[in-house]
Amino acid sequence: MICRTCGKKGDHWTSKCPYKDLAPAPDALDMPPTSDGPPPLGTTKGSYVAPRLRPNAPQGKGDDMKRRNDENSVRVTNLSEDTREPDVLELFSTFGLVSRVYVALDQRTGSSRGFGFVNFVRREDAEKAISKLNGYGYDNLILHVEWATPRPS
């Protein structure tokens, strides 16, 4: 075994090193001496700096993170068991740009649970899809399309 403090092979561990009082402080080995205070974040060898504290990190509190827009969200019910997300996307993309499609699937069987959500980029496109597809016959079933209730915050 080798002592990390004095570097000698011997019968003592680093915590029990008899030379630890004579060894220089570990911080003094890694940093050049400065008289104007502590070094800038991330300049010491092996020190971790959180991404938000790094020099080139964007300023802000994370408010600019992309959030899903639930205002333009449409709920579709009475989907058949065979319906998948690409099928719903194909059906709804004729009305405008779709940002997200979700079809609820049963975890055991993998088949559709009969409902899903479609998020549109523009509210007008969602209104158009609701007016045209509510009561529309799709895969031998009549779809029920309505505004999705927003999530509680």
mmCIF file of C-alpha atoms in Angstrom:
data_model
loop_
_atom_site.group_PDB
_atom_site.id
_atom_site.type_symbol
_atom_site.label_atom_id
_atom_site.label_comp_id
_atom_site.label_asym_id
_atom_site.label_seq_id
_atom_site.Cartn_x
_atom_site.Cartn_y
_atom_site.Cartn_z
ATOM 1 C CA MET A 1 0.000 0.000 0.000
ATOM 2 C CA ILE A 2 1.115 3.527 -0.800
ATOM 3 C CA CYS A 3 0.312 6.617 1.224
ATOM 4 C CA ARG A 4 -1.290 9.378 -0.873
ATOM 5 C CA THR A 5 0.007 12.100 1.421
ATOM 6 C CA CYS A 6 3.725 11.303 1.522
ATOM 7 C CA GLY A 7 3.960 8.832 -1.377
ATOM 8 C CA LYS A 8 5.922 6.279 0.639
ATOM 9 C CA LYS A 9 5.313 2.583 0.748
ATOM 10 C CA GLY A 10 4.877 1.490 4.253
ATOM 11 C CA ASP A 11 2.666 0.307 6.988
ATOM 12 C CA HIS A 12 0.409 3.334 7.305
ATOM 13 C CA TRP A 13 -2.680 4.604 5.477
ATOM 14 C CA THR A 14 -3.151 8.143 4.245
ATOM 15 C CA SER A 15 -5.332 9.100 7.210
ATOM 16 C CA LYS A 16 -2.666 7.832 9.668
ATOM 17 C CA CYS A 17 0.342 9.357 7.850
ATOM 18 C CA PRO A 18 2.945 10.647 10.322
ATOM 19 C CA TYR A 19 4.124 13.168 7.692
ATOM 20 C CA LYS A 20 0.738 14.765 6.976
ATOM 21 C CA ASP A 21 1.653 17.899 8.937
ATOM 22 C CA LEU A 22 4.789 18.361 6.818
ATOM 23 C CA ALA A 23 3.070 17.729 3.455
ATOM 24 C CA PRO A 24 1.751 20.731 1.498
ATOM 25 C CA ALA A 25 -2.006 21.297 1.384
ATOM 26 C CA PRO A 26 -3.660 19.444 -1.523
ATOM 27 C CA ASP A 27 -5.191 22.680 -2.882
ATOM 28 C CA ALA A 28 -1.768 24.289 -3.100
ATOM 29 C CA LEU A 29 -0.572 21.568 -5.476
ATOM 30 C CA ASP A 30 -3.278 22.064 -8.099
ATOM 31 C CA MET A 31 -3.653 25.870 -8.164
ATOM 32 C CA PRO A 32 -1.114 28.561 -8.895
ATOM 33 C CA PRO A 33 -0.781 31.113 -6.108
ATOM 34 C CA THR A 34 -3.018 34.128 -6.590
ATOM 35 C CA SER A 35 -3.535 37.178 -4.491
ATOM 36 C CA ASP A 36 -6.905 38.284 -5.884
ATOM 37 C CA GLY A 37 -9.163 35.659 -4.361
ATOM 38 C CA PRO A 38 -10.417 32.234 -5.350
ATOM 39 C CA PRO A 39 -10.024 31.017 -8.932
ATOM 40 C CA PRO A 40 -12.983 31.214 -11.356
ATOM 41 C CA LEU A 41 -15.430 28.322 -11.388
ATOM 42 C CA GLY A 42 -14.318 25.292 -13.348
ATOM 43 C CA THR A 43 -10.618 26.210 -13.496
ATOM 44 C CA THR A 44 -9.388 23.892 -10.751
ATOM 45 C CA LYS A 45 -8.342 20.444 -11.793
ATOM 46 C CA GLY A 46 -11.015 17.827 -11.231
ATOM 47 C CA SER A 47 -13.624 20.167 -9.797
ATOM 48 C CA TYR A 48 -17.194 19.702 -10.954
ATOM 49 C CA VAL A 49 -19.162 22.734 -12.066
ATOM 50 C CA ALA A 50 -22.914 22.449 -12.607
ATOM 51 C CA PRO A 51 -23.999 23.233 -16.205
ATOM 52 C CA ARG A 52 -25.928 26.336 -15.170
ATOM 53 C CA LEU A 53 -22.816 27.746 -13.434
ATOM 54 C CA ARG A 54 -20.440 27.253 -16.366
ATOM 55 C CA PRO A 55 -19.049 30.356 -18.082
ATOM 56 C CA ASN A 56 -20.927 29.854 -21.392
ATOM 57 C CA ALA A 57 -24.216 28.776 -19.802
ATOM 58 C CA PRO A 58 -27.371 30.628 -20.889
ATOM 59 C CA GLN A 59 -28.658 33.039 -18.267
ATOM 60 C CA GLY A 60 -32.107 32.556 -16.789
ATOM 61 C CA LYS A 61 -33.887 30.260 -14.417
ATOM 62 C CA GLY A 62 -35.048 27.667 -16.934
ATOM 63 C CA ASP A 63 -38.195 29.590 -17.822
ATOM 64 C CA ASP A 64 -37.330 29.379 -21.482
ATOM 65 C CA MET A 65 -37.542 25.590 -21.529
ATOM 66 C CA LYS A 66 -39.839 24.285 -24.218
ATOM 67 C CA ARG A 67 -43.160 23.376 -22.684
ATOM 68 C CA ARG A 68 -45.973 21.498 -24.338
ATOM 69 C CA ASN A 69 -48.778 23.822 -25.401
ATOM 70 C CA ASP A 70 -51.917 22.269 -23.921
ATOM 71 C CA GLU A 71 -54.097 25.099 -25.265
ATOM 72 C CA ASN A 72 -54.134 23.534 -28.731
ATOM 73 C CA SER A 73 -54.656 19.988 -27.497
ATOM 74 C CA VAL A 74 -57.524 17.868 -28.812
ATOM 75 C CA ARG A 75 -58.858 14.686 -27.190
ATOM 76 C CA VAL A 76 -59.964 11.874 -29.484
ATOM 77 C CA THR A 77 -62.083 9.041 -28.091
ATOM 78 C CA ASN A 78 -63.685 5.897 -29.491
ATOM 79 C CA LEU A 79 -60.543 4.789 -31.351
ATOM 80 C CA SER A 80 -60.343 1.138 -32.345
ATOM 81 C CA GLU A 81 -57.892 -1.266 -30.705
ATOM 82 C CA ASP A 82 -55.774 -1.356 -33.873
ATOM 83 C CA THR A 83 -55.229 2.402 -34.064
ATOM 84 C CA ARG A 84 -51.642 3.623 -33.661
ATOM 85 C CA GLU A 85 -50.051 7.089 -33.508
ATOM 86 C CA PRO A 86 -49.085 7.196 -37.223
ATOM 87 C CA ASP A 87 -52.737 6.506 -38.144
ATOM 88 C CA VAL A 88 -53.973 9.405 -36.002
ATOM 89 C CA LEU A 89 -51.209 11.657 -37.335
ATOM 90 C CA GLU A 90 -52.217 10.880 -40.914
ATOM 91 C CA LEU A 91 -55.860 11.637 -40.118
ATOM 92 C CA PHE A 92 -55.249 14.945 -38.301
ATOM 93 C CA SER A 93 -52.334 16.333 -40.332
ATOM 94 C CA THR A 94 -54.731 17.218 -43.172
ATOM 95 C CA PHE A 95 -56.040 20.071 -40.985
ATOM 96 C CA GLY A 96 -52.707 21.671 -40.108
ATOM 97 C CA LEU A 97 -49.304 21.229 -38.529
ATOM 98 C CA VAL A 98 -49.395 18.684 -35.689
ATOM 99 C CA SER A 99 -46.774 18.990 -32.946
ATOM 100 C CA ARG A 100 -47.543 15.806 -30.981
ATOM 101 C CA VAL A 101 -49.723 12.707 -31.163
ATOM 102 C CA TYR A 102 -50.327 10.325 -28.284
ATOM 103 C CA VAL A 103 -52.461 7.191 -28.345
ATOM 104 C CA ALA A 104 -52.906 5.451 -24.980
ATOM 105 C CA LEU A 105 -51.851 1.805 -25.133
ATOM 106 C CA ASP A 106 -52.644 -1.057 -22.784
ATOM 107 C CA GLN A 107 -49.388 -2.178 -21.157
ATOM 108 C CA ARG A 108 -50.243 -5.868 -21.123
ATOM 109 C CA THR A 109 -51.756 -6.316 -24.570
ATOM 110 C CA GLY A 110 -50.152 -3.415 -26.457
ATOM 111 C CA SER A 111 -53.467 -2.531 -28.080
ATOM 112 C CA SER A 112 -55.037 0.907 -28.065
ATOM 113 C CA ARG A 113 -57.107 1.871 -25.020
ATOM 114 C CA GLY A 114 -59.517 3.793 -27.249
ATOM 115 C CA PHE A 115 -58.420 7.393 -26.725
ATOM 116 C CA GLY A 116 -55.599 9.722 -27.610
ATOM 117 C CA PHE A 117 -54.453 13.329 -27.798
ATOM 118 C CA VAL A 118 -53.349 15.496 -30.702
ATOM 119 C CA ASN A 119 -51.512 18.789 -30.196
ATOM 120 C CA PHE A 120 -51.696 21.336 -33.008
ATOM 121 C CA VAL A 121 -49.314 24.212 -33.580
ATOM 122 C CA ARG A 122 -52.153 26.638 -34.338
ATOM 123 C CA ARG A 123 -55.484 26.825 -32.501
ATOM 124 C CA GLU A 124 -57.417 27.493 -35.714
ATOM 125 C CA ASP A 125 -56.242 24.150 -37.130
ATOM 126 C CA ALA A 126 -57.438 22.374 -33.984
ATOM 127 C CA GLU A 127 -60.853 24.066 -34.228
ATOM 128 C CA LYS A 128 -61.129 22.990 -37.853
ATOM 129 C CA ALA A 129 -60.218 19.369 -36.970
ATOM 130 C CA ILE A 130 -62.786 19.276 -34.161
ATOM 131 C CA SER A 131 -65.568 20.578 -36.389
ATOM 132 C CA LYS A 132 -64.786 18.158 -39.244
ATOM 133 C CA LEU A 133 -63.824 14.972 -37.375
ATOM 134 C CA ASN A 134 -66.309 14.959 -34.488
ATOM 135 C CA GLY A 135 -68.798 12.258 -35.521
ATOM 136 C CA TYR A 136 -66.538 11.053 -38.359
ATOM 137 C CA GLY A 137 -66.573 7.322 -39.070
ATOM 138 C CA TYR A 138 -63.075 5.873 -38.764
ATOM 139 C CA ASP A 139 -62.180 2.166 -38.694
ATOM 140 C CA ASN A 140 -65.836 1.132 -38.251
ATOM 141 C CA LEU A 141 -66.263 3.437 -35.226
ATOM 142 C CA ILE A 142 -67.575 6.990 -34.864
ATOM 143 C CA LEU A 143 -64.916 9.307 -33.415
ATOM 144 C CA HIS A 144 -65.636 11.785 -30.666
ATOM 145 C CA VAL A 145 -63.263 14.773 -30.934
ATOM 146 C CA GLU A 146 -63.245 17.603 -28.365
ATOM 147 C CA TRP A 147 -60.931 20.055 -26.644
ATOM 148 C CA ALA A 148 -58.717 18.350 -24.076
ATOM 149 C CA THR A 149 -59.156 19.578 -20.527
ATOM 150 C CA PRO A 150 -55.917 21.254 -19.378
ATOM 151 C CA ARG A 151 -53.762 19.564 -16.787
ATOM 152 C CA PRO A 152 -53.945 20.919 -13.256
ATOM 153 C CA SER A 153 -50.747 22.814 -12.466
#
